[in-house]
mmCIF file of C-alpha atoms in Angstrom:
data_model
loop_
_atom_site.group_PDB
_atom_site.id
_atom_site.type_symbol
_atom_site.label_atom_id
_atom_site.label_comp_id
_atom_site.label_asym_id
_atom_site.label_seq_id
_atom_site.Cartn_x
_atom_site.Cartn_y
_atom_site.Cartn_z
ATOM 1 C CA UNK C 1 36.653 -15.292 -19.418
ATOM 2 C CA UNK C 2 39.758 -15.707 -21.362
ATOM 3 C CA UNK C 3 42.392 -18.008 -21.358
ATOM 4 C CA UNK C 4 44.593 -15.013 -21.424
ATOM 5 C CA UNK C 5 43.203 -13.685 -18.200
ATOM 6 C CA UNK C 6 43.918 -16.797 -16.638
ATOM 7 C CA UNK C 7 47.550 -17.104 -17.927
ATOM 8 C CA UNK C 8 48.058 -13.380 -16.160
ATOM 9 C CA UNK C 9 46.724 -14.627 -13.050
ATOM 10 C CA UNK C 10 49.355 -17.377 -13.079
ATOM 11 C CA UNK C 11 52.092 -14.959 -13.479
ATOM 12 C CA UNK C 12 50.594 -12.905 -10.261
ATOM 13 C CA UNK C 13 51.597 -15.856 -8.132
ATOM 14 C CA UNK C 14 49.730 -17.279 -5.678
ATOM 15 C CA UNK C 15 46.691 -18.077 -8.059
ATOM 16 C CA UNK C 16 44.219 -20.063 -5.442
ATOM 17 C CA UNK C 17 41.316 -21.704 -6.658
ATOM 18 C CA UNK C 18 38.502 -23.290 -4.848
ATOM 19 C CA UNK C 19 36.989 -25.992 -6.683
ATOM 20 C CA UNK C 20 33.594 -26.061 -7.746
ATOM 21 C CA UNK C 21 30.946 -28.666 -8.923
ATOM 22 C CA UNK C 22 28.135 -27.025 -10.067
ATOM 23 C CA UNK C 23 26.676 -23.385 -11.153
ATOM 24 C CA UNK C 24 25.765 -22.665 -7.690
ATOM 25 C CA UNK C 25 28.673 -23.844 -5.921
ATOM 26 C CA UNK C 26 30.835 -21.389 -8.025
ATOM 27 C CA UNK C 27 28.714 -18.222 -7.348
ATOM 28 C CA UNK C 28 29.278 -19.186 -4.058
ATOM 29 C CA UNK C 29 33.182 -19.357 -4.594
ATOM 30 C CA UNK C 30 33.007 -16.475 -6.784
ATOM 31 C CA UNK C 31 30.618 -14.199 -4.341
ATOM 32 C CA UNK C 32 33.735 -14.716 -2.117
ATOM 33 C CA UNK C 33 36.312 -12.918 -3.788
ATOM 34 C CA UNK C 34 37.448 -16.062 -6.243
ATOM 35 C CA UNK C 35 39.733 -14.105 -8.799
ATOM 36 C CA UNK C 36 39.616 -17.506 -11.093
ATOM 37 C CA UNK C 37 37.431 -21.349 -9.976
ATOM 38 C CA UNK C 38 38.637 -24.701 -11.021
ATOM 39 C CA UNK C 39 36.221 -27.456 -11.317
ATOM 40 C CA UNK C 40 36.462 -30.718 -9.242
ATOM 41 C CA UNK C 41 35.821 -34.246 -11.351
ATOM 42 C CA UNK C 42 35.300 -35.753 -8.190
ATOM 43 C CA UNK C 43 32.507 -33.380 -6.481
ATOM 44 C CA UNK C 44 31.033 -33.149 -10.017
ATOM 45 C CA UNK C 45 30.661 -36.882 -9.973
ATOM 46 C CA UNK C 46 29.356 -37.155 -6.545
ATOM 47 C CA UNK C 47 26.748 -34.713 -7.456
ATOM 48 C CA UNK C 48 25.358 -36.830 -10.047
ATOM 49 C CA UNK C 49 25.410 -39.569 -7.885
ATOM 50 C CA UNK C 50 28.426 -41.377 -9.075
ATOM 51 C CA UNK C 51 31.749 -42.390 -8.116
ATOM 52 C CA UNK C 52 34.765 -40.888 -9.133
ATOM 53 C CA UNK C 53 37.682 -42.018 -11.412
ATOM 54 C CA UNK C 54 35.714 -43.547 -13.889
ATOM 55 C CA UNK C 55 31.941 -42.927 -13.049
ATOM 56 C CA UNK C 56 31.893 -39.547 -14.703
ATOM 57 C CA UNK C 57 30.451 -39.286 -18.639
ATOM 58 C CA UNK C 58 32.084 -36.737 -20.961
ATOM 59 C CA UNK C 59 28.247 -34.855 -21.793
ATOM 60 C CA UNK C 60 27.753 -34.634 -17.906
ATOM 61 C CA UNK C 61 31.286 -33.254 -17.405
ATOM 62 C CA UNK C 62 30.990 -30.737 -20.510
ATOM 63 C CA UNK C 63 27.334 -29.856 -19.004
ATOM 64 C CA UNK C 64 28.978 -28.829 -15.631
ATOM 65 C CA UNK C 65 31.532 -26.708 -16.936
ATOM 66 C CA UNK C 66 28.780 -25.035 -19.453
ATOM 67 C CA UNK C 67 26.869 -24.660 -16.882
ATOM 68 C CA UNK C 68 29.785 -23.237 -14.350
ATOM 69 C CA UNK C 69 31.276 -20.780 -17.083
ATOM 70 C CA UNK C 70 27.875 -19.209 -17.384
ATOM 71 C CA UNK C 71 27.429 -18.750 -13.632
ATOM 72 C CA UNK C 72 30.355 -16.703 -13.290
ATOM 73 C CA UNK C 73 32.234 -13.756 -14.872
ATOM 74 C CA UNK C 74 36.133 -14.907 -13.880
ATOM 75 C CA UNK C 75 37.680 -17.685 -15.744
ATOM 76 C CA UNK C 76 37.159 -21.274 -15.106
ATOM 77 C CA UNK C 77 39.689 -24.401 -15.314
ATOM 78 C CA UNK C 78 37.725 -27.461 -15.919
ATOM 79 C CA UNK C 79 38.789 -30.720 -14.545
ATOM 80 C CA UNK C 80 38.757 -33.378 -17.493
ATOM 81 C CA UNK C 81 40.521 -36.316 -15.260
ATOM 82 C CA UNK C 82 42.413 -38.306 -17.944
ATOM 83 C CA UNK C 83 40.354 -36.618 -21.208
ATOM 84 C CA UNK C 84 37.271 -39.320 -21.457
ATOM 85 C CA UNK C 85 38.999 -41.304 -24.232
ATOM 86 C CA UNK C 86 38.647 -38.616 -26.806
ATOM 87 C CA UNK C 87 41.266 -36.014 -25.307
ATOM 88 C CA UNK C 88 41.100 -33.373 -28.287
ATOM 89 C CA UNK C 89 37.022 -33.921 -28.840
ATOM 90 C CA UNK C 90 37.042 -33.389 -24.594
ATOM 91 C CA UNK C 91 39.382 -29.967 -25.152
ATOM 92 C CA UNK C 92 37.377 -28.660 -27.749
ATOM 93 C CA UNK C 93 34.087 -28.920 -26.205
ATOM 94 C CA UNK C 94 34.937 -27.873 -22.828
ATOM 95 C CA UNK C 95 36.462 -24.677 -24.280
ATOM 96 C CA UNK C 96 33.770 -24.151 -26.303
ATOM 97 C CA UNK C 97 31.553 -24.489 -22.893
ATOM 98 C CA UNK C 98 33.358 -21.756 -22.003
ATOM 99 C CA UNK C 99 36.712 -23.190 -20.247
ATOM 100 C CA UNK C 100 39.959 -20.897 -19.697
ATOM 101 C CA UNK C 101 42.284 -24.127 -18.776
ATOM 102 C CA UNK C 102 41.762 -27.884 -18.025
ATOM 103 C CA UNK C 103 43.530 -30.242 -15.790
ATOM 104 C CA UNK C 104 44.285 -33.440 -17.265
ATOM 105 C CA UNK C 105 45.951 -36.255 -15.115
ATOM 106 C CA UNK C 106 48.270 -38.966 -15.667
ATOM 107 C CA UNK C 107 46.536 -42.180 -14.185
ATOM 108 C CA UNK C 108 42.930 -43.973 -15.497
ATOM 109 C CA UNK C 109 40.671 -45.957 -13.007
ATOM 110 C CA UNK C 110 43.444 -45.235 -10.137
ATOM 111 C CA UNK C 111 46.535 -46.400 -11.962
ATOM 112 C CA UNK C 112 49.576 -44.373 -13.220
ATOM 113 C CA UNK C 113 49.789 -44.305 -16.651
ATOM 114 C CA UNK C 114 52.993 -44.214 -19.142
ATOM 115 C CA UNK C 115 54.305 -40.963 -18.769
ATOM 116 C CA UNK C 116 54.698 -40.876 -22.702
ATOM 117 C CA UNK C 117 50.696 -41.569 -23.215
ATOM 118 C CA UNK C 118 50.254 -38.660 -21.183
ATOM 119 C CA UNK C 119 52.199 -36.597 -23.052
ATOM 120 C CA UNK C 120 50.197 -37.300 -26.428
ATOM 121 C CA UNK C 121 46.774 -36.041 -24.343
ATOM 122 C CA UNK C 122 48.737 -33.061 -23.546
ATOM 123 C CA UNK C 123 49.924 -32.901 -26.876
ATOM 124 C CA UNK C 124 46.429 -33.357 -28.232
ATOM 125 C CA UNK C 125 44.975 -30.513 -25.576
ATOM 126 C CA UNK C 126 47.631 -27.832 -26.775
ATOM 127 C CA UNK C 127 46.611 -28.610 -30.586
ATOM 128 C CA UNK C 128 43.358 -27.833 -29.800
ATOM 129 C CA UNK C 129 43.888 -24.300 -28.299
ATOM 130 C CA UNK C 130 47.278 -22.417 -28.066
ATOM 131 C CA UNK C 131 46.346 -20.293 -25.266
ATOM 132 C CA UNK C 132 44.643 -22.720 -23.330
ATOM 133 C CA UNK C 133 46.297 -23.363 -19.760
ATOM 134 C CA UNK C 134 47.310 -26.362 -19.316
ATOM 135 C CA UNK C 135 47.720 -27.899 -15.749
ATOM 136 C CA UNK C 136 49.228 -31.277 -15.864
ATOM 137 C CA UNK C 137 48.375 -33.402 -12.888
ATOM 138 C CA UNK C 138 50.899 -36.144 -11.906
ATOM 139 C CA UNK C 139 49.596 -38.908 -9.375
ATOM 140 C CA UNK C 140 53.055 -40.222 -8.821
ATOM 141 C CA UNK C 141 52.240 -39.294 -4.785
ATOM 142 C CA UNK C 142 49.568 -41.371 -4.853
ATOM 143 C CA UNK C 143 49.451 -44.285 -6.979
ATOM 144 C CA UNK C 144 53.499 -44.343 -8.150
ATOM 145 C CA UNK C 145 56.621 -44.099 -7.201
ATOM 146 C CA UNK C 146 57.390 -40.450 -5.983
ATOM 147 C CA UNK C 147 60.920 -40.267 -7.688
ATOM 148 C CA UNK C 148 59.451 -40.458 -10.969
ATOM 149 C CA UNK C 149 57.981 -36.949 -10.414
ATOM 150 C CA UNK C 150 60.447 -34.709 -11.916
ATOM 151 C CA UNK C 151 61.168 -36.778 -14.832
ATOM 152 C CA UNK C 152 57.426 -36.573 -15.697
ATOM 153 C CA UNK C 153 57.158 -32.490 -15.392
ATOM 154 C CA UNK C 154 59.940 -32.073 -18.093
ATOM 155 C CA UNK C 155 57.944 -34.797 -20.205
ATOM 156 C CA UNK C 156 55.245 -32.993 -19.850
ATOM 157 C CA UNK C 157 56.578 -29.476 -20.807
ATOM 158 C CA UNK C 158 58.079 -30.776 -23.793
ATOM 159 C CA UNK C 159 54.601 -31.812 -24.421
ATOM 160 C CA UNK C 160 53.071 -28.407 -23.943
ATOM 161 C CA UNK C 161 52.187 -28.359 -20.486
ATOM 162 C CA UNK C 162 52.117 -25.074 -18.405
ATOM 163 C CA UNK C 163 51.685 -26.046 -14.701
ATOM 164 C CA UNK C 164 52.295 -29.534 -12.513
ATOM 165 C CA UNK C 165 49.501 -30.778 -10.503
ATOM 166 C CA UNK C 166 51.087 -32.491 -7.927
ATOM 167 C CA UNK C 167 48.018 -33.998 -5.285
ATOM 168 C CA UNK C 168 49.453 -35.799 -2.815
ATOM 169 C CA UNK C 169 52.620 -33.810 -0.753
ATOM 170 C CA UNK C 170 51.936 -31.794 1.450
ATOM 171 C CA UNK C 171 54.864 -30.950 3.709
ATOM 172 C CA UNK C 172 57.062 -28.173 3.116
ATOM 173 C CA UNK C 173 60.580 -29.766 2.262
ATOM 174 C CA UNK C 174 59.304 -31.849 -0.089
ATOM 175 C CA UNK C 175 57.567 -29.003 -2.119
ATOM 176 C CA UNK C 176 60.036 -26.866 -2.019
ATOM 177 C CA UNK C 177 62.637 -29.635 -3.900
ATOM 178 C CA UNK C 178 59.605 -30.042 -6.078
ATOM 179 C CA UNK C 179 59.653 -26.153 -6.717
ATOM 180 C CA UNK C 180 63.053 -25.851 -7.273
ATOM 181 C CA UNK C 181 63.763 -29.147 -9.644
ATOM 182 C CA UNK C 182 60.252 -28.826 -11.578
ATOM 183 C CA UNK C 183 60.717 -27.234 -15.251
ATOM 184 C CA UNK C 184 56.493 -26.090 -14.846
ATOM 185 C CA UNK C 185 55.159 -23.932 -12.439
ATOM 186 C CA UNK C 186 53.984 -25.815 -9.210
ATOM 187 C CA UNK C 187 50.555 -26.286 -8.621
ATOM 188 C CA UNK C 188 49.450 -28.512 -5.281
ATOM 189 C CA UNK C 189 46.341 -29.540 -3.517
ATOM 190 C CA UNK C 190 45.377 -28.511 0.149
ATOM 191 C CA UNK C 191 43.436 -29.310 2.622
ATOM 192 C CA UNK C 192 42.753 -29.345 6.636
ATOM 193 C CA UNK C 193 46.256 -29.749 7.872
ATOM 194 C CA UNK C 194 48.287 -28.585 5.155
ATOM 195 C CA UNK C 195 51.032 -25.638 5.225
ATOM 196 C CA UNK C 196 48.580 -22.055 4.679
ATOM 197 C CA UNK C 197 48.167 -20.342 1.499
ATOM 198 C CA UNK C 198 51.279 -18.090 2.749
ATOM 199 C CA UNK C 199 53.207 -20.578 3.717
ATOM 200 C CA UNK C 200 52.834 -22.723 0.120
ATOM 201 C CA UNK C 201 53.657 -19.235 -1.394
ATOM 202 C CA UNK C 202 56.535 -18.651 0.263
ATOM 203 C CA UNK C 203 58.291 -21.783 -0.584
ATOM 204 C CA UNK C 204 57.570 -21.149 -4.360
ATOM 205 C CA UNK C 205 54.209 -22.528 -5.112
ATOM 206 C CA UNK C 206 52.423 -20.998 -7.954
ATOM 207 C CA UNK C 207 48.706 -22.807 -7.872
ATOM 208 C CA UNK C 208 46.861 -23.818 -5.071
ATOM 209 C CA UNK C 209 43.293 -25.865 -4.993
ATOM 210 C CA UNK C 210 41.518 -28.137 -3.038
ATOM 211 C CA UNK C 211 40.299 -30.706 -5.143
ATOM 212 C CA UNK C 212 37.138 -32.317 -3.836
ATOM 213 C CA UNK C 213 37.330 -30.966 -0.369
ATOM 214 C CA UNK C 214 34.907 -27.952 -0.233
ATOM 215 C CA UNK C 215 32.476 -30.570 -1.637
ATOM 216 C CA UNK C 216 33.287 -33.531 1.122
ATOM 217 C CA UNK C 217 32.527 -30.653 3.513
ATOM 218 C CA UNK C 218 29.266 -29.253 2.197
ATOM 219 C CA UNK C 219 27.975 -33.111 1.623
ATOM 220 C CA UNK C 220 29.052 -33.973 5.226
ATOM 221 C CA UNK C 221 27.248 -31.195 6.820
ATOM 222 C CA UNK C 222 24.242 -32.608 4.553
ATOM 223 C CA UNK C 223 24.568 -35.638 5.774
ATOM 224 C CA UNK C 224 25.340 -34.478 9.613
ATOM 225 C CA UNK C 225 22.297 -32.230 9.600
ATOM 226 C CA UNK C 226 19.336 -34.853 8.032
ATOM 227 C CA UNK C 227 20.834 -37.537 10.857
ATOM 228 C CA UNK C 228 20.091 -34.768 13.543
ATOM 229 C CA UNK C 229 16.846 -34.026 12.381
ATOM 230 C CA UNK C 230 15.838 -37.704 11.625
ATOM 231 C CA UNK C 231 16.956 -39.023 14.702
ATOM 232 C CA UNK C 232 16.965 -36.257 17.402
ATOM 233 C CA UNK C 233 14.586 -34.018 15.998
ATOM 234 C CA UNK C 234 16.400 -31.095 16.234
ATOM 235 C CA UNK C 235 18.443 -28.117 14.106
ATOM 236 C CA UNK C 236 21.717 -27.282 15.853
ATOM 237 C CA UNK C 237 23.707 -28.391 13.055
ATOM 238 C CA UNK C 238 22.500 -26.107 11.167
ATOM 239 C CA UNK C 239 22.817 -23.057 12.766
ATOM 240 C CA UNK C 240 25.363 -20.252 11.780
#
């Protein structure tokens, strides 16, 4: 699917996108009603059996999203984490795989990175595709200092950026100052406890996703069911 398709959905606000990590997770998402699926780095990494923020290889992370775009007929956003060295080579062969968007953030091996080296991988993403979406993740929230946020976003859309990617915040107020000072679109990350999709709407958000959680929650009930059955001998945590 286009990268045109996914721009539209953008501008038919809320877009919300449940993260995938493999072909069969996003038939899954997409047999639910999914109107677009964004890949997660981190439950792509897990399922390979390595950690994330630094454990994932460029060829497995290309092979995923191959592998993801050809599962499913809406468009995918592929999660490139900070562009595996080679931002523009990344780009190009993720869109190539089939990719609508990417998500590239600002830190490497959980530290914050110079807002103006970000800006040259964003750069180097838009160079490689004009339509591509472009969802620039910020981890000021969670490795940085907060205030720095809205400085970054209009670095960032000088650079070419479409959307923030803001992980991290949560509660209302603060994403609602984010809204209104942010020069990009809003996208944020949700989970158990979080304001609902209507709620994150309502106060001006744009994109909503939940990064690695779907993922945490299928691999705990793995984990929750084989204990059962090793140690009890029994099923009930796997019934409907």
């Amino acid at each position: 699917m286009s990268a045109r398709r996914l721009r539209e959905l953008h501008a038919q606000p809320p877009l919300v996108l449940p993260n995938a990590w493999d072909a069969g997770s996003a038939r899954a998402i997409a047999a639910a009603g999914a109107q677009a699926i964004a890949t997660t780095s981190a439950g792509v990494a897990w399922a390979h059996g390595v950690d994330d923020a630094g454990g994932l290889d460029l060829a497995t992370a290309v092979a995923t999203v191959r592998a993801v775009c050809a599962a499913v007929d809406v468009p995918v956003t592929a999660d490139v984490e900070a562009g595996y060295g080679d931002v523009a080579r990344t780009v190009r062969e993720v869109v190539e795989a089939g990719a609508a968007g990417v998500n590239l953030e600002d830190s490497t091996a959980l530290v914050l990175d110079d807002p103006l080296v970000h800006a040259e991988r964003i750069r180097a993403a838009r160079a490689v595709d004009d339509e591509l979406v472009i969802n620039a993740r910020t981890d000021t929230y969670l490795y940085g200092d907060p205030t720095g946020t809205i400085e970054r976003a209009k670095i960032y859309a000088d650079a070419g950026a479409d959307v923030l990617f803001v992980p991290g915040v949560v509660d209302l107020p603060t994403i609602a100052a984010l809204v209104k000072e942010s020069p990009l679109p809003l996208n944020v990350m949700v989970g158990p406890g979080a304001p609902s999709v209507r709620e994150l709407a309502e106060a001006g958000v744009v994109r909503i996703s939940v990064g690695p959680a779907i993922t945490s929650a299928a691999y705990a009930l793995a984990t929750a069911a084989a204990t059962e059955l090793l140690t009890r001998g029994t099923y009930e945590t796997l019934e409907p």
